[in-house]
Amino acid sequence: MTRTQPTKRPTDAEYLEDEPVELPPELLNLPWIDVHNHAHTLSWADRERYALSGCRSMVMVASGYHWTPYKPVRAEDVRFLWDDAVNRRAAIERDHFFEAKLGLGVHTGVRIEDPDALLDAMDGYCELDAVVAVGETGVTPSQHVSAWDLDEQRAVVEAQMELAADHDLPVILHTPNRTTDDGRSYRPGVGIPGYEKNTGLGREPVIEAENAALEAVKIDVEAASDAGLAEEQVVASHADPNNIEYIMERTDCYASFTIGHSWLVGVTAADVADAIDEYGPDRIMVDTDCANVLRTDPFALKRAIFELYRLGIDEDAIRQVVLENPRDVFDFDA
Ligand SMILES: [Zn+2]
């Protein structure tokens, strides 16, 4: 063997014949936008992680029952969540350099006693420059603690869509993920480790369908139509293999894959890559849904940028899904 390396004995380099892979260093500095998170509930250090890894803009969503102490939830409880986010947003933006905007909505994960009071108030919030989206919302197959009749849920979702249409705002749709059963369950009362929610308090489903998770999305899309909201103004978050075909082939909605808690829902950058291969990048986004109630990763989107490239997605498509699509739909400066 003729030695080509000056090392004392042969190293791997001696045997490597392939040209080294050319990786695009531009991806190190590609800005990205997270269109669905709850960063205002995270720690300061987590928000700094967003900034350190190149987050350019984000939509901080205030709508979920996780952060209200009482169930059933009252309108005033959700108003508090909205006001808390409105109050803290500017300081978050000032401290971390990224553009932090708001999504305010009424989530249907738990029944709300007097939703009309919220819907009446929402009009004023939609006027705020800081509010760039309505949501997250969308009918939910089963609630926490207190079930909510499907027709009532749908009416609340549709009313929010009407407000969004009136104010020319997009809606962040919460689409339910289809849970995969791995055959074992935890001891009663133990819950899901990594998710600080009393899962035993889940109520019986209010959507009777074999594929209730997909049925929920269809009901939401119908509600958007009834509300006069263009499908291009609907961003279906938590897209997954169960709903992506419907969203891409039967609607003009955007699909946003949530990858900040892959351990829970099983959705990863590979699903994003599959969708780009199948449907192109024009209506695809990626979000983290990072929140303080579950194990989430503020670096997830940055990691996905590298992973998408490794999986064969080209730089232009990556830039489109992590930066350009969200910028255009949510009207960010980036
Ligand atoms: Zn969320």
mmCIF file of C-alpha atoms and ligand atoms in Angstrom:
data_model
loop_
_atom_site.group_PDB
_atom_site.id
_atom_site.type_symbol
_atom_site.label_atom_id
_atom_site.label_comp_id
_atom_site.label_asym_id
_atom_site.label_seq_id
_atom_site.Cartn_x
_atom_site.Cartn_y
_atom_site.Cartn_z
ATOM 1 C CA MET A 1 0.000 0.000 0.000
ATOM 2 C CA THR A 2 1.290 3.376 -1.014
ATOM 3 C CA ARG A 3 0.770 5.807 1.836
ATOM 4 C CA THR A 4 -0.766 9.168 0.978
ATOM 5 C CA GLN A 5 -1.057 10.544 4.518
ATOM 6 C CA PRO A 6 1.728 11.702 6.837
ATOM 7 C CA THR A 7 0.088 10.033 9.872
ATOM 8 C CA LYS A 8 2.145 7.520 11.856
ATOM 9 C CA ARG A 9 -0.123 4.613 10.797
ATOM 10 C CA PRO A 10 -3.125 4.559 8.397
ATOM 11 C CA THR A 11 -6.208 6.469 9.533
ATOM 12 C CA ASP A 12 -9.648 6.471 7.882
ATOM 13 C CA ALA A 13 -8.392 9.203 5.581
ATOM 14 C CA GLU A 14 -6.154 6.673 3.880
ATOM 15 C CA TYR A 15 -9.179 4.663 2.737
ATOM 16 C CA LEU A 16 -11.611 7.398 1.811
ATOM 17 C CA GLU A 17 -11.992 7.657 -1.927
ATOM 18 C CA ASP A 18 -15.181 9.720 -2.276
ATOM 19 C CA GLU A 19 -14.993 13.448 -2.690
ATOM 20 C CA PRO A 20 -16.057 15.134 0.548
ATOM 21 C CA VAL A 21 -19.746 16.142 0.590
ATOM 22 C CA GLU A 22 -20.234 19.840 -0.105
ATOM 23 C CA LEU A 23 -22.573 21.275 2.531
ATOM 24 C CA PRO A 24 -23.986 24.777 2.097
ATOM 25 C CA PRO A 25 -22.587 26.971 4.887
ATOM 26 C CA GLU A 26 -25.363 29.513 4.158
ATOM 27 C CA LEU A 27 -27.682 27.298 6.183
ATOM 28 C CA LEU A 28 -25.740 28.281 9.293
ATOM 29 C CA ASN A 29 -27.065 31.807 8.967
ATOM 30 C CA LEU A 30 -30.467 31.258 7.395
ATOM 31 C CA PRO A 31 -33.039 33.217 9.416
ATOM 32 C CA TRP A 32 -36.228 31.340 10.275
ATOM 33 C CA ILE A 33 -39.711 32.088 11.560
ATOM 34 C CA ASP A 34 -41.645 30.032 14.106
ATOM 35 C CA VAL A 35 -45.341 30.555 13.357
ATOM 36 C CA HIS A 36 -46.675 28.706 16.380
ATOM 37 C CA ASN A 37 -45.139 28.687 19.832
ATOM 38 C CA HIS A 38 -45.961 29.702 23.377
ATOM 39 C CA ALA A 39 -42.582 31.326 24.011
ATOM 40 C CA HIS A 40 -44.044 33.799 26.499
ATOM 41 C CA THR A 41 -44.600 30.796 28.813
ATOM 42 C CA LEU A 42 -40.991 29.601 28.463
ATOM 43 C CA SER A 43 -37.961 30.677 30.479
ATOM 44 C CA TRP A 44 -35.805 33.665 29.558
ATOM 45 C CA ALA A 45 -33.031 31.199 28.694
ATOM 46 C CA ASP A 46 -35.297 29.362 26.261
ATOM 47 C CA ARG A 47 -36.228 32.609 24.537
ATOM 48 C CA GLU A 48 -32.513 33.403 24.316
ATOM 49 C CA ARG A 49 -32.031 30.004 22.637
ATOM 50 C CA TYR A 50 -34.435 31.120 19.907
ATOM 51 C CA ALA A 51 -32.362 34.244 19.348
ATOM 52 C CA LEU A 52 -29.011 32.447 19.482
ATOM 53 C CA SER A 53 -30.085 29.934 16.867
ATOM 54 C CA GLY A 54 -31.254 32.515 14.351
ATOM 55 C CA CYS A 55 -34.981 32.956 14.936
ATOM 56 C CA ARG A 56 -35.975 36.084 13.016
ATOM 57 C CA SER A 57 -39.652 36.264 13.970
ATOM 58 C CA MET A 58 -42.271 34.294 15.867
ATOM 59 C CA VAL A 59 -45.977 34.113 16.600
ATOM 60 C CA MET A 60 -46.556 33.675 20.339
ATOM 61 C CA VAL A 61 -49.939 32.045 20.733
ATOM 62 C CA ALA A 62 -52.181 32.825 23.711
ATOM 63 C CA SER A 63 -55.371 30.768 23.673
ATOM 64 C CA GLY A 64 -54.878 27.496 25.495
ATOM 65 C CA TYR A 65 -56.562 26.214 28.608
ATOM 66 C CA HIS A 66 -53.243 24.838 29.919
ATOM 67 C CA TRP A 67 -52.555 28.246 31.411
ATOM 68 C CA THR A 68 -55.894 28.920 33.072
ATOM 69 C CA PRO A 69 -56.391 27.683 36.638
ATOM 70 C CA TYR A 70 -60.166 27.045 36.519
ATOM 71 C CA LYS A 71 -62.287 24.546 34.595
ATOM 72 C CA PRO A 72 -64.673 25.075 32.967
ATOM 73 C CA VAL A 73 -62.854 28.144 31.734
ATOM 74 C CA ARG A 74 -64.593 31.515 31.752
ATOM 75 C CA ALA A 75 -64.116 34.269 29.232
ATOM 76 C CA GLU A 76 -62.259 36.365 31.811
ATOM 77 C CA ASP A 77 -59.652 33.604 32.200
ATOM 78 C CA VAL A 78 -58.822 33.670 28.500
ATOM 79 C CA ARG A 79 -58.851 37.480 28.531
ATOM 80 C CA PHE A 80 -56.158 37.268 31.205
ATOM 81 C CA LEU A 81 -54.031 35.081 28.911
ATOM 82 C CA TRP A 82 -54.427 37.543 26.057
ATOM 83 C CA ASP A 83 -53.640 40.524 28.269
ATOM 84 C CA ASP A 84 -50.602 38.828 29.782
ATOM 85 C CA ALA A 85 -49.193 38.214 26.303
ATOM 86 C CA VAL A 86 -50.039 41.731 25.130
ATOM 87 C CA ASN A 87 -48.395 43.144 28.240
ATOM 88 C CA ARG A 88 -45.129 41.220 27.939
ATOM 89 C CA ARG A 89 -44.594 41.110 24.197
ATOM 90 C CA ALA A 90 -42.640 44.345 23.710
ATOM 91 C CA ALA A 91 -40.173 43.536 26.492
ATOM 92 C CA ILE A 92 -39.578 40.075 24.989
ATOM 93 C CA GLU A 93 -38.905 41.625 21.610
ATOM 94 C CA ARG A 94 -36.591 44.236 23.071
ATOM 95 C CA ASP A 95 -34.544 41.709 25.035
ATOM 96 C CA HIS A 96 -34.060 39.113 22.309
ATOM 97 C CA PHE A 97 -33.810 40.983 18.979
ATOM 98 C CA PHE A 98 -36.343 38.758 17.144
ATOM 99 C CA GLU A 99 -39.720 40.071 16.047
ATOM 100 C CA ALA A 100 -42.322 38.683 18.477
ATOM 101 C CA LYS A 101 -45.956 38.977 17.384
ATOM 102 C CA LEU A 102 -49.134 37.481 18.785
ATOM 103 C CA GLY A 103 -51.801 34.981 17.902
ATOM 104 C CA LEU A 104 -54.857 35.386 20.149
ATOM 105 C CA GLY A 105 -57.732 32.976 20.082
ATOM 106 C CA VAL A 106 -60.190 30.709 21.824
ATOM 107 C CA HIS A 107 -59.025 27.112 21.947
ATOM 108 C CA THR A 108 -61.660 24.429 22.359
ATOM 109 C CA GLY A 109 -59.598 21.949 24.383
ATOM 110 C CA VAL A 110 -61.831 22.695 27.341
ATOM 111 C CA ARG A 111 -65.384 24.052 27.475
ATOM 112 C CA ILE A 112 -65.666 27.792 28.019
ATOM 113 C CA GLU A 113 -68.770 28.919 29.895
ATOM 114 C CA ASP A 114 -69.430 32.234 28.154
ATOM 115 C CA PRO A 115 -67.548 32.276 24.846
ATOM 116 C CA ASP A 116 -69.649 35.108 23.386
ATOM 117 C CA ALA A 117 -68.064 37.550 25.832
ATOM 118 C CA LEU A 118 -64.668 36.619 24.368
ATOM 119 C CA LEU A 119 -65.794 36.826 20.780
ATOM 120 C CA ASP A 120 -67.221 40.298 21.435
ATOM 121 C CA ALA A 121 -63.933 41.455 22.934
ATOM 122 C CA MET A 122 -61.789 39.854 20.249
ATOM 123 C CA ASP A 123 -62.619 42.450 17.637
ATOM 124 C CA GLY A 124 -60.668 45.089 19.550
ATOM 125 C CA TYR A 125 -57.638 42.843 19.980
ATOM 126 C CA CYS A 126 -57.565 42.094 16.258
ATOM 127 C CA GLU A 127 -57.011 45.826 15.686
ATOM 128 C CA LEU A 128 -53.658 45.726 17.469
ATOM 129 C CA ASP A 129 -50.537 45.867 15.287
ATOM 130 C CA ALA A 130 -48.968 43.191 17.482
ATOM 131 C CA VAL A 131 -51.723 40.709 16.643
ATOM 132 C CA VAL A 132 -50.851 38.942 13.386
ATOM 133 C CA ALA A 133 -53.099 35.887 13.681
ATOM 134 C CA VAL A 134 -56.264 34.519 15.216
ATOM 135 C CA GLY A 135 -55.785 31.195 16.999
ATOM 136 C CA GLU A 136 -54.872 28.636 17.769
ATOM 137 C CA THR A 137 -58.346 27.264 17.415
ATOM 138 C CA GLY A 138 -60.232 24.454 15.702
ATOM 139 C CA VAL A 139 -62.743 21.868 16.842
ATOM 140 C CA THR A 140 -61.307 19.294 19.239
ATOM 141 C CA PRO A 141 -62.529 15.690 19.389
ATOM 142 C CA SER A 142 -62.320 15.486 23.188
ATOM 143 C CA GLN A 143 -61.940 18.039 25.950
ATOM 144 C CA HIS A 144 -60.123 18.306 29.245
ATOM 145 C CA VAL A 145 -62.363 18.134 32.357
ATOM 146 C CA SER A 146 -65.510 19.422 30.670
ATOM 147 C CA ALA A 147 -66.831 18.234 27.310
ATOM 148 C CA TRP A 148 -67.955 20.806 24.745
ATOM 149 C CA ASP A 149 -70.763 19.984 22.355
ATOM 150 C CA LEU A 150 -69.509 19.852 18.762
ATOM 151 C CA ASP A 151 -72.031 22.348 17.357
ATOM 152 C CA GLU A 152 -71.123 24.887 20.034
ATOM 153 C CA GLN A 153 -67.409 24.380 19.395
ATOM 154 C CA ARG A 154 -67.884 24.794 15.687
ATOM 155 C CA ALA A 155 -69.808 28.031 16.202
ATOM 156 C CA VAL A 156 -66.959 29.446 18.310
ATOM 157 C CA VAL A 157 -64.389 28.440 15.683
ATOM 158 C CA GLU A 158 -66.455 29.880 12.849
ATOM 159 C CA ALA A 159 -67.011 33.167 14.712
ATOM 160 C CA GLN A 160 -63.243 33.545 15.117
ATOM 161 C CA MET A 161 -62.786 32.853 11.427
ATOM 162 C CA GLU A 162 -65.287 35.592 10.623
ATOM 163 C CA LEU A 163 -63.305 38.014 12.772
ATOM 164 C CA ALA A 164 -60.099 36.940 11.028
ATOM 165 C CA ALA A 165 -61.709 37.520 7.632
ATOM 166 C CA ASP A 166 -62.962 40.969 8.739
ATOM 167 C CA HIS A 167 -59.463 41.958 9.870
ATOM 168 C CA ASP A 168 -57.612 40.260 7.018
ATOM 169 C CA LEU A 169 -55.718 38.020 9.430
ATOM 170 C CA PRO A 170 -54.669 34.385 9.018
ATOM 171 C CA VAL A 171 -55.986 31.711 11.390
ATOM 172 C CA ILE A 172 -53.678 29.232 13.102
ATOM 173 C CA LEU A 173 -55.658 26.027 13.089
ATOM 174 C CA HIS A 174 -55.035 23.477 15.814
ATOM 175 C CA THR A 175 -55.411 20.157 14.023
ATOM 176 C CA PRO A 176 -55.497 17.113 16.306
ATOM 177 C CA ASN A 177 -52.744 14.560 15.832
ATOM 178 C CA ARG A 178 -53.750 10.959 15.445
ATOM 179 C CA THR A 179 -52.228 9.119 18.366
ATOM 180 C CA THR A 180 -50.243 5.997 17.657
ATOM 181 C CA ASP A 181 -50.768 3.100 20.014
ATOM 182 C CA ASP A 182 -47.570 1.286 20.914
ATOM 183 C CA GLY A 183 -49.461 -1.378 22.822
ATOM 184 C CA ARG A 184 -48.514 -0.434 26.373
ATOM 185 C CA SER A 185 -50.011 2.123 28.688
ATOM 186 C CA TYR A 186 -48.760 3.764 31.853
ATOM 187 C CA ARG A 187 -50.026 2.902 35.316
ATOM 188 C CA PRO A 188 -53.311 4.638 36.144
ATOM 189 C CA GLY A 189 -52.727 8.200 37.276
ATOM 190 C CA VAL A 190 -49.143 8.381 36.022
ATOM 191 C CA GLY A 191 -49.939 10.410 32.905
ATOM 192 C CA ILE A 192 -47.517 10.973 30.046
ATOM 193 C CA PRO A 193 -43.999 11.751 31.283
ATOM 194 C CA GLY A 194 -42.891 14.944 29.582
ATOM 195 C CA TYR A 195 -46.369 16.460 29.489
ATOM 196 C CA GLU A 196 -47.566 18.174 32.661
ATOM 197 C CA LYS A 197 -51.239 17.569 32.103
ATOM 198 C CA ASN A 198 -53.644 15.423 34.083
ATOM 199 C CA THR A 199 -54.364 13.155 31.152
ATOM 200 C CA GLY A 200 -56.861 11.118 33.195
ATOM 201 C CA LEU A 201 -59.219 14.113 33.028
ATOM 202 C CA GLY A 202 -59.836 13.699 29.288
ATOM 203 C CA ARG A 203 -63.568 13.474 28.481
ATOM 204 C CA GLU A 204 -65.369 11.167 26.096
ATOM 205 C CA PRO A 205 -65.022 12.219 22.424
ATOM 206 C CA VAL A 206 -67.695 14.481 20.945
ATOM 207 C CA ILE A 207 -66.771 13.588 17.355
ATOM 208 C CA GLU A 208 -67.990 10.124 16.446
ATOM 209 C CA ALA A 209 -65.805 9.007 13.572
ATOM 210 C CA GLU A 210 -63.220 6.347 13.039
ATOM 211 C CA ASN A 211 -60.700 9.027 12.133
ATOM 212 C CA ALA A 212 -61.909 11.821 14.432
ATOM 213 C CA ALA A 213 -58.614 13.726 14.105
ATOM 214 C CA LEU A 214 -59.110 14.099 10.356
ATOM 215 C CA GLU A 215 -62.838 14.714 10.676
ATOM 216 C CA ALA A 216 -62.043 17.692 12.920
ATOM 217 C CA VAL A 217 -59.930 19.291 10.164
ATOM 218 C CA LYS A 218 -62.706 18.808 7.615
ATOM 219 C CA ILE A 219 -65.196 20.482 9.950
ATOM 220 C CA ASP A 220 -62.788 23.409 10.406
ATOM 221 C CA VAL A 221 -62.275 23.857 6.664
ATOM 222 C CA GLU A 222 -66.053 23.865 6.188
ATOM 223 C CA ALA A 223 -66.331 26.470 8.961
ATOM 224 C CA ALA A 224 -63.752 28.642 7.171
ATOM 225 C CA SER A 225 -65.826 28.475 4.027
ATOM 226 C CA ASP A 226 -69.000 29.416 5.929
ATOM 227 C CA ALA A 227 -67.115 32.287 7.579
ATOM 228 C CA GLY A 228 -65.921 33.663 4.249
ATOM 229 C CA LEU A 229 -62.291 33.105 5.203
ATOM 230 C CA ALA A 230 -60.042 32.246 2.260
ATOM 231 C CA GLU A 231 -58.305 28.899 2.630
ATOM 232 C CA GLU A 232 -54.970 30.608 1.869
ATOM 233 C CA GLN A 233 -55.496 32.376 5.205
ATOM 234 C CA VAL A 234 -55.676 29.102 7.126
ATOM 235 C CA VAL A 235 -52.445 27.625 8.503
ATOM 236 C CA ALA A 236 -53.140 24.083 9.658
ATOM 237 C CA SER A 237 -50.649 23.513 12.460
ATOM 238 C CA HIS A 238 -49.745 20.035 13.743
ATOM 239 C CA ALA A 239 -49.906 18.685 10.191
ATOM 240 C CA ASP A 240 -49.123 14.971 10.171
ATOM 241 C CA PRO A 241 -49.292 11.917 7.897
ATOM 242 C CA ASN A 242 -52.962 11.519 8.863
ATOM 243 C CA ASN A 243 -54.083 14.918 7.514
ATOM 244 C CA ILE A 244 -51.452 16.116 5.034
ATOM 245 C CA GLU A 245 -52.997 14.519 1.960
ATOM 246 C CA TYR A 246 -56.386 16.078 2.702
ATOM 247 C CA ILE A 247 -54.873 19.521 3.401
ATOM 248 C CA MET A 248 -52.703 19.572 0.284
ATOM 249 C CA GLU A 249 -55.031 17.898 -2.211
ATOM 250 C CA ARG A 250 -58.459 19.042 -1.090
ATOM 251 C CA THR A 251 -57.813 22.552 0.238
ATOM 252 C CA ASP A 252 -55.682 25.634 -0.399
ATOM 253 C CA CYS A 253 -54.663 25.847 3.269
ATOM 254 C CA TYR A 254 -51.059 25.903 4.409
ATOM 255 C CA ALA A 255 -49.768 22.914 6.365
ATOM 256 C CA SER A 256 -47.375 23.614 9.239
ATOM 257 C CA PHE A 257 -45.547 20.650 10.738
ATOM 258 C CA THR A 258 -44.976 20.893 14.501
ATOM 259 C CA ILE A 259 -41.562 19.477 15.324
ATOM 260 C CA GLY A 260 -40.787 20.893 18.789
ATOM 261 C CA HIS A 261 -42.173 17.824 20.586
ATOM 262 C CA SER A 262 -41.526 14.974 18.168
ATOM 263 C CA TRP A 263 -41.196 12.536 21.073
ATOM 264 C CA LEU A 264 -44.931 13.050 21.760
ATOM 265 C CA VAL A 265 -46.559 13.240 18.329
ATOM 266 C CA GLY A 266 -43.991 11.441 16.191
ATOM 267 C CA VAL A 267 -43.736 14.210 13.569
ATOM 268 C CA THR A 268 -40.181 14.973 12.451
ATOM 269 C CA ALA A 269 -38.223 16.738 9.715
ATOM 270 C CA ALA A 270 -38.608 13.543 7.682
ATOM 271 C CA ASP A 271 -42.362 14.201 7.441
ATOM 272 C CA VAL A 272 -41.630 17.736 6.257
ATOM 273 C CA ALA A 273 -39.209 16.400 3.645
ATOM 274 C CA ASP A 274 -41.776 13.832 2.459
ATOM 275 C CA ALA A 275 -44.402 16.557 2.075
ATOM 276 C CA ILE A 276 -42.026 18.821 0.113
ATOM 277 C CA ASP A 277 -41.136 15.918 -2.182
ATOM 278 C CA GLU A 278 -44.789 15.071 -2.711
ATOM 279 C CA TYR A 279 -46.421 18.508 -2.952
ATOM 280 C CA GLY A 280 -43.616 21.043 -3.354
ATOM 281 C CA PRO A 281 -42.698 23.751 -0.815
ATOM 282 C CA ASP A 282 -45.334 26.364 -1.720
ATOM 283 C CA ARG A 283 -47.782 25.669 1.125
ATOM 284 C CA ILE A 284 -45.529 24.052 3.735
ATOM 285 C CA MET A 285 -44.233 25.574 6.983
ATOM 286 C CA VAL A 286 -42.565 24.288 10.151
ATOM 287 C CA ASP A 287 -43.306 25.344 13.740
ATOM 288 C CA THR A 288 -42.140 24.333 17.217
ATOM 289 C CA ASP A 289 -45.206 24.764 19.497
ATOM 290 C CA CYS A 290 -42.678 25.130 22.339
ATOM 291 C CA ALA A 291 -44.456 25.628 25.665
ATOM 292 C CA ASN A 292 -43.723 25.293 29.348
ATOM 293 C CA VAL A 293 -46.217 22.470 29.961
ATOM 294 C CA LEU A 294 -44.322 19.870 27.989
ATOM 295 C CA ARG A 295 -40.845 18.820 26.972
ATOM 296 C CA THR A 296 -40.123 20.978 23.936
ATOM 297 C CA ASP A 297 -37.024 22.094 22.097
ATOM 298 C CA PRO A 298 -36.419 25.728 21.106
ATOM 299 C CA PHE A 299 -33.599 24.525 18.797
ATOM 300 C CA ALA A 300 -35.952 22.193 16.898
ATOM 301 C CA LEU A 301 -36.462 24.441 13.900
ATOM 302 C CA LYS A 302 -32.761 25.191 13.503
ATOM 303 C CA ARG A 303 -32.004 21.479 13.733
ATOM 304 C CA ALA A 304 -34.673 20.775 11.118
ATOM 305 C CA ILE A 305 -32.982 23.156 8.665
ATOM 306 C CA PHE A 306 -29.867 20.952 8.656
ATOM 307 C CA GLU A 307 -31.897 17.749 8.707
ATOM 308 C CA LEU A 308 -33.983 18.775 5.695
ATOM 309 C CA TYR A 309 -30.797 19.375 3.719
ATOM 310 C CA ARG A 310 -29.374 16.013 4.796
ATOM 311 C CA LEU A 311 -32.631 14.403 3.661
ATOM 312 C CA GLY A 312 -32.195 15.798 0.182
ATOM 313 C CA ILE A 313 -34.227 19.015 0.251
ATOM 314 C CA ASP A 314 -32.497 21.860 -1.564
ATOM 315 C CA GLU A 315 -31.654 25.208 -0.007
ATOM 316 C CA ASP A 316 -34.280 27.200 -1.893
ATOM 317 C CA ALA A 317 -37.080 24.928 -0.706
ATOM 318 C CA ILE A 318 -35.789 25.049 2.879
ATOM 319 C CA ARG A 319 -35.652 28.855 2.785
ATOM 320 C CA GLN A 320 -39.193 28.947 1.441
ATOM 321 C CA VAL A 321 -40.704 26.763 4.174
ATOM 322 C CA VAL A 322 -38.844 28.202 7.168
ATOM 323 C CA LEU A 323 -38.726 31.858 6.127
ATOM 324 C CA GLU A 324 -40.572 33.014 3.035
ATOM 325 C CA ASN A 325 -43.933 31.268 3.434
ATOM 326 C CA PRO A 326 -44.369 32.368 7.063
ATOM 327 C CA ARG A 327 -43.136 35.878 6.260
ATOM 328 C CA ASP A 328 -45.674 36.286 3.478
ATOM 329 C CA VAL A 329 -48.670 34.777 5.277
ATOM 330 C CA PHE A 330 -48.124 36.545 8.612
ATOM 331 C CA ASP A 331 -46.761 39.751 7.067
ATOM 332 C CA PHE A 332 -43.481 39.815 8.970
ATOM 333 C CA ASP A 333 -40.685 42.278 8.229
ATOM 334 C CA ALA A 334 -38.047 39.550 7.746
HETATM 335 ZN ZN ZN B 1 -49.804 25.329 20.565
#
